[in-house]
Amino acid sequence: MSLPEGVQYRTVGGERTLATRGPQVSEEATDGEWRAWDPARSKLGAMLDAGMETGLAGGETVLYLGAAAGTTASHVADFAGPTYAVEFAPRPVRDLVAVARNRDRLFPLLKDARRPETYAHVVEPVDVIVQDVATRGQAAVALENRQFLKDGGRLLLAVKARSEDVTRDPEAVFEDVTAELAEGYELLARRRLDPRHEDHLAVVARPG
Ligand SMILES: C[S@@+](CC[C@H](N)C(=O)[O-])C[C@H]1O[C@@H](n2cnc3c(N)ncnc32)[C@H](O)[C@@H]1O
């Protein structure tokens, strides 16, 4: 399994854990330099911890969709290059802005990921899209934002079945979402993130 440069398994706060190097965000364990990245609180962390081939090497330009208060986006900005973090709910964006204050590669955007034309003037072409929006229409969001992804780039997507339809079998939802995704992406890997993230599917894809 390959971890990006800047992400390591380390003993932090007495426990072996994924970790990145950067300023503490909330109450995660830290040794002053490295801070714990909890895969139970981060779908991207869970993807890396499960050994998925994400294609991440470190230093990439990233568009992060569904940044919330920046729990995962902050780790991404620790090891990646410029990280454009889109979130449409004002309350978490307040926290995200605070998290970005001492991270010069993290750029919060109070925007709706379904309306990429509202941030197209700010976001440069990116190597990676990380998407964790937990909303209906997750495939459509990935397709609408594909325009930002460079040829050979990667989409790292977490699909939450219940956000599409609480009543349907999650596997049926995942089939529909991945079939729709295939309209613009070639799927490289997929994996359920249960039990850490119940009824979530992780997908690695590239423009295709
Ligand atoms: C599961 S949370 C994200 C957690 C975050 N990725 C992390 O690991 O730290 C999903 C977030 O997506 C946001 N979201 C949902 N639909 C969105 C949209 N259309 N545009 C931007 N953000 C959206 C929600 O407000 C919520 O904060």
CSV table of C-alpha atoms in Angstrom, one decimal, residues 9-205:
chain,number,residue,atom,x,y,z
A,9,TYR,CA,1.6,5.8,10.4
A,10,ARG,CA,3.1,7.1,13.7
A,11,THR,CA,2.7,6.7,17.4
A,12,VAL,CA,0.9,9.9,18.5
A,13,GLY,CA,-0.6,10.3,21.9
A,14,GLY,CA,0.4,6.7,22.7
A,15,GLU,CA,-1.5,5.2,19.7
A,16,ARG,CA,-0.4,4.0,16.3
A,17,THR,CA,-2.4,6.0,13.8
A,18,LEU,CA,-2.4,7.7,10.4
A,19,ALA,CA,-1.0,11.2,10.8
A,20,THR,CA,-0.1,14.3,8.9
A,21,ARG,CA,2.2,17.2,9.8
A,22,GLY,CA,0.4,20.4,10.6
A,23,PRO,CA,-1.2,22.6,13.3
A,24,GLN,CA,-3.8,21.0,15.5
A,25,VAL,CA,-7.4,21.6,14.5
A,26,SER,CA,-9.5,20.4,17.4
A,27,GLU,CA,-8.6,17.9,20.0
A,28,GLU,CA,-6.9,15.3,17.9
A,29,ALA,CA,-3.7,13.8,19.5
A,30,THR,CA,-0.6,15.6,18.5
A,31,ASP,CA,3.1,15.4,19.3
A,32,GLY,CA,3.6,19.0,18.4
A,33,GLU,CA,4.6,18.2,14.8
A,34,TRP,CA,2.4,15.3,13.6
A,35,ARG,CA,-1.3,15.0,14.4
A,36,ALA,CA,-3.5,12.0,14.4
A,37,TRP,CA,-5.8,11.5,11.4
A,38,ASP,CA,-8.7,9.3,12.5
A,39,PRO,CA,-10.1,7.0,9.7
A,40,ALA,CA,-13.3,6.7,11.7
A,41,ARG,CA,-13.9,10.4,11.2
A,42,SER,CA,-12.7,10.7,7.7
A,43,LYS,CA,-13.7,8.8,4.5
A,44,LEU,CA,-10.4,9.7,2.8
A,45,GLY,CA,-8.5,8.6,5.9
A,46,ALA,CA,-10.5,5.3,5.8
A,47,MET,CA,-9.7,4.8,2.1
A,48,LEU,CA,-5.9,5.2,2.8
A,49,ASP,CA,-6.1,3.1,5.9
A,50,ALA,CA,-7.9,0.3,3.9
A,51,GLY,CA,-5.0,0.4,1.4
A,52,MET,CA,-6.9,1.7,-1.6
A,53,GLU,CA,-4.7,2.9,-4.4
A,54,THR,CA,-5.8,6.6,-4.4
A,55,GLY,CA,-2.9,7.7,-6.7
A,56,LEU,CA,-2.1,10.4,-4.2
A,57,ALA,CA,1.7,11.1,-4.0
A,58,GLY,CA,1.6,14.4,-2.0
A,59,GLY,CA,1.8,17.9,-3.3
A,60,GLU,CA,-1.2,17.7,-5.6
A,61,THR,CA,-3.6,20.5,-6.3
A,62,VAL,CA,-7.0,19.5,-4.9
A,63,LEU,CA,-10.6,20.5,-5.2
A,64,TYR,CA,-12.4,19.3,-2.0
A,65,LEU,CA,-16.2,19.1,-2.3
A,66,GLY,CA,-18.1,19.0,1.0
A,67,ALA,CA,-15.4,20.3,3.3
A,68,ALA,CA,-17.7,20.8,6.4
A,69,ALA,CA,-15.5,22.3,9.2
A,70,GLY,CA,-12.3,21.0,7.6
A,71,THR,CA,-11.6,17.8,9.6
A,72,THR,CA,-10.4,16.0,6.5
A,73,ALA,CA,-9.7,19.0,4.3
A,74,SER,CA,-7.1,20.2,6.9
A,75,HIS,CA,-5.2,16.9,6.6
A,76,VAL,CA,-5.3,17.1,2.8
A,77,ALA,CA,-3.9,20.6,3.0
A,78,ASP,CA,-1.1,19.3,5.3
A,79,PHE,CA,0.3,17.0,2.6
A,80,ALA,CA,-1.2,18.3,-0.7
A,81,GLY,CA,-0.6,21.5,-2.6
A,82,PRO,CA,-3.3,24.2,-3.0
A,83,THR,CA,-6.5,22.8,-1.6
A,84,TYR,CA,-9.8,24.5,-2.7
A,85,ALA,CA,-12.4,23.5,-0.1
A,86,VAL,CA,-16.0,24.0,-1.2
A,87,GLU,CA,-18.8,23.9,1.5
A,88,PHE,CA,-22.3,25.4,1.2
A,89,ALA,CA,-23.4,25.5,4.8
A,90,PRO,CA,-22.3,28.8,6.5
A,91,ARG,CA,-21.9,27.5,10.0
A,92,PRO,CA,-19.2,24.9,9.2
A,93,VAL,CA,-17.5,27.4,6.8
A,94,ARG,CA,-16.9,29.7,9.8
A,95,ASP,CA,-14.8,26.9,11.4
A,96,LEU,CA,-13.2,26.0,8.1
A,97,VAL,CA,-12.1,29.6,7.7
A,98,ALA,CA,-10.5,29.4,11.2
A,99,VAL,CA,-8.8,26.2,10.3
A,100,ALA,CA,-7.4,27.8,7.1
A,101,ARG,CA,-6.0,30.8,9.1
A,102,ASN,CA,-2.7,29.0,9.8
A,103,ARG,CA,-2.7,26.9,6.6
A,104,ASP,CA,-1.5,28.9,3.6
A,105,ARG,CA,-2.5,26.1,1.1
A,106,LEU,CA,-6.1,25.8,2.2
A,107,PHE,CA,-8.7,28.0,0.5
A,108,PRO,CA,-12.3,27.8,1.8
A,109,LEU,CA,-15.1,28.6,-0.6
A,110,LEU,CA,-18.7,29.1,0.6
A,111,LYS,CA,-20.2,27.7,-2.5
A,112,ASP,CA,-22.7,25.1,-3.7
A,113,ALA,CA,-20.8,22.2,-5.4
A,114,ARG,CA,-23.8,21.8,-7.7
A,115,ARG,CA,-23.0,25.2,-9.2
A,116,PRO,CA,-19.4,25.0,-10.3
A,117,GLU,CA,-19.8,28.0,-12.5
A,118,THR,CA,-19.9,30.1,-9.3
A,119,TYR,CA,-16.3,29.2,-8.4
A,120,ALA,CA,-14.8,28.4,-11.9
A,121,HIS,CA,-13.1,31.8,-11.8
A,122,VAL,CA,-11.2,30.9,-8.6
A,123,VAL,CA,-10.3,27.2,-9.0
A,124,GLU,CA,-7.4,26.2,-11.2
A,125,PRO,CA,-7.2,22.8,-12.9
A,126,VAL,CA,-6.6,20.2,-10.3
A,127,ASP,CA,-4.9,16.9,-10.0
A,128,VAL,CA,-7.5,15.5,-7.6
A,129,ILE,CA,-11.1,15.9,-6.7
A,130,VAL,CA,-12.0,14.7,-3.2
A,131,GLN,CA,-15.8,14.5,-2.8
A,132,ASP,CA,-17.8,13.8,0.3
A,133,VAL,CA,-21.0,15.9,0.0
A,134,ALA,CA,-23.5,13.4,1.4
A,135,THR,CA,-26.4,14.8,-0.6
A,136,ARG,CA,-28.8,13.6,-3.2
A,137,GLY,CA,-27.2,13.6,-6.7
A,138,GLN,CA,-23.7,12.7,-5.8
A,139,ALA,CA,-22.8,11.4,-9.3
A,140,ALA,CA,-24.1,14.6,-10.8
A,141,VAL,CA,-21.9,16.7,-8.5
A,142,ALA,CA,-18.9,14.6,-9.6
A,143,LEU,CA,-19.8,14.9,-13.3
A,144,GLU,CA,-20.4,18.7,-13.0
A,145,ASN,CA,-17.0,19.2,-11.4
A,146,ARG,CA,-15.1,17.0,-13.8
A,147,GLN,CA,-14.3,20.1,-15.8
A,148,PHE,CA,-11.7,21.0,-13.2
A,149,LEU,CA,-9.8,17.7,-13.3
A,150,LYS,CA,-6.7,17.5,-15.4
A,151,ASP,CA,-6.3,14.6,-17.8
A,152,GLY,CA,-4.9,11.7,-15.7
A,153,GLY,CA,-6.2,13.2,-12.5
A,154,ARG,CA,-8.2,11.3,-9.9
A,155,LEU,CA,-11.6,11.5,-8.4
A,156,LEU,CA,-11.7,10.2,-4.8
A,157,LEU,CA,-15.4,9.9,-4.0
A,158,ALA,CA,-17.3,8.8,-0.9
A,159,VAL,CA,-20.9,7.9,-1.8
A,160,LYS,CA,-23.4,7.9,1.1
A,161,ALA,CA,-26.3,5.6,0.1
A,162,ARG,CA,-28.8,7.1,2.5
A,163,SER,CA,-28.3,10.5,1.1
A,164,GLU,CA,-29.6,9.2,-2.3
A,165,ASP,CA,-32.5,7.2,-0.9
A,166,VAL,CA,-33.0,6.1,2.7
A,167,THR,CA,-35.4,3.3,1.7
A,168,ARG,CA,-33.4,1.5,-0.9
A,169,ASP,CA,-30.8,-1.3,-0.6
A,170,PRO,CA,-27.4,0.5,-0.5
A,171,GLU,CA,-25.9,-1.9,-3.1
A,172,ALA,CA,-28.7,-0.9,-5.5
A,173,VAL,CA,-28.0,2.8,-4.9
A,174,PHE,CA,-24.2,2.2,-5.4
A,175,GLU,CA,-24.9,0.5,-8.7
A,176,ASP,CA,-27.0,3.4,-9.9
A,177,VAL,CA,-24.5,6.0,-8.8
A,178,THR,CA,-21.5,4.2,-10.3
A,179,ALA,CA,-23.4,3.7,-13.6
A,180,GLU,CA,-24.1,7.4,-13.8
A,181,LEU,CA,-20.5,8.2,-12.9
A,182,ALA,CA,-19.4,6.1,-15.9
A,183,GLU,CA,-20.8,8.8,-18.2
A,184,GLY,CA,-17.7,10.9,-17.4
A,185,TYR,CA,-15.3,8.7,-15.5
A,186,GLU,CA,-13.5,5.4,-15.7
A,187,LEU,CA,-13.8,3.6,-12.4
A,188,LEU,CA,-10.5,2.2,-11.1
A,189,ALA,CA,-11.5,0.9,-7.7
A,190,ARG,CA,-14.4,0.7,-5.3
A,191,ARG,CA,-14.7,-0.5,-1.8
A,192,ARG,CA,-17.3,-0.3,1.0
A,193,LEU,CA,-16.2,1.7,4.0
A,194,ASP,CA,-18.3,-0.2,6.5
A,195,PRO,CA,-18.2,-0.5,9.5
A,196,ARG,CA,-16.3,2.7,10.0
A,197,HIS,CA,-18.7,4.6,7.7
A,198,GLU,CA,-21.9,2.8,7.4
A,199,ASP,CA,-23.5,2.4,3.9
A,200,HIS,CA,-20.7,4.4,2.3
A,201,LEU,CA,-18.9,3.3,-0.9
A,202,ALA,CA,-15.5,4.7,-1.8
A,203,VAL,CA,-14.7,5.1,-5.4
A,204,VAL,CA,-11.4,5.9,-7.2
A,205,ALA,CA,-11.9,7.1,-10.8
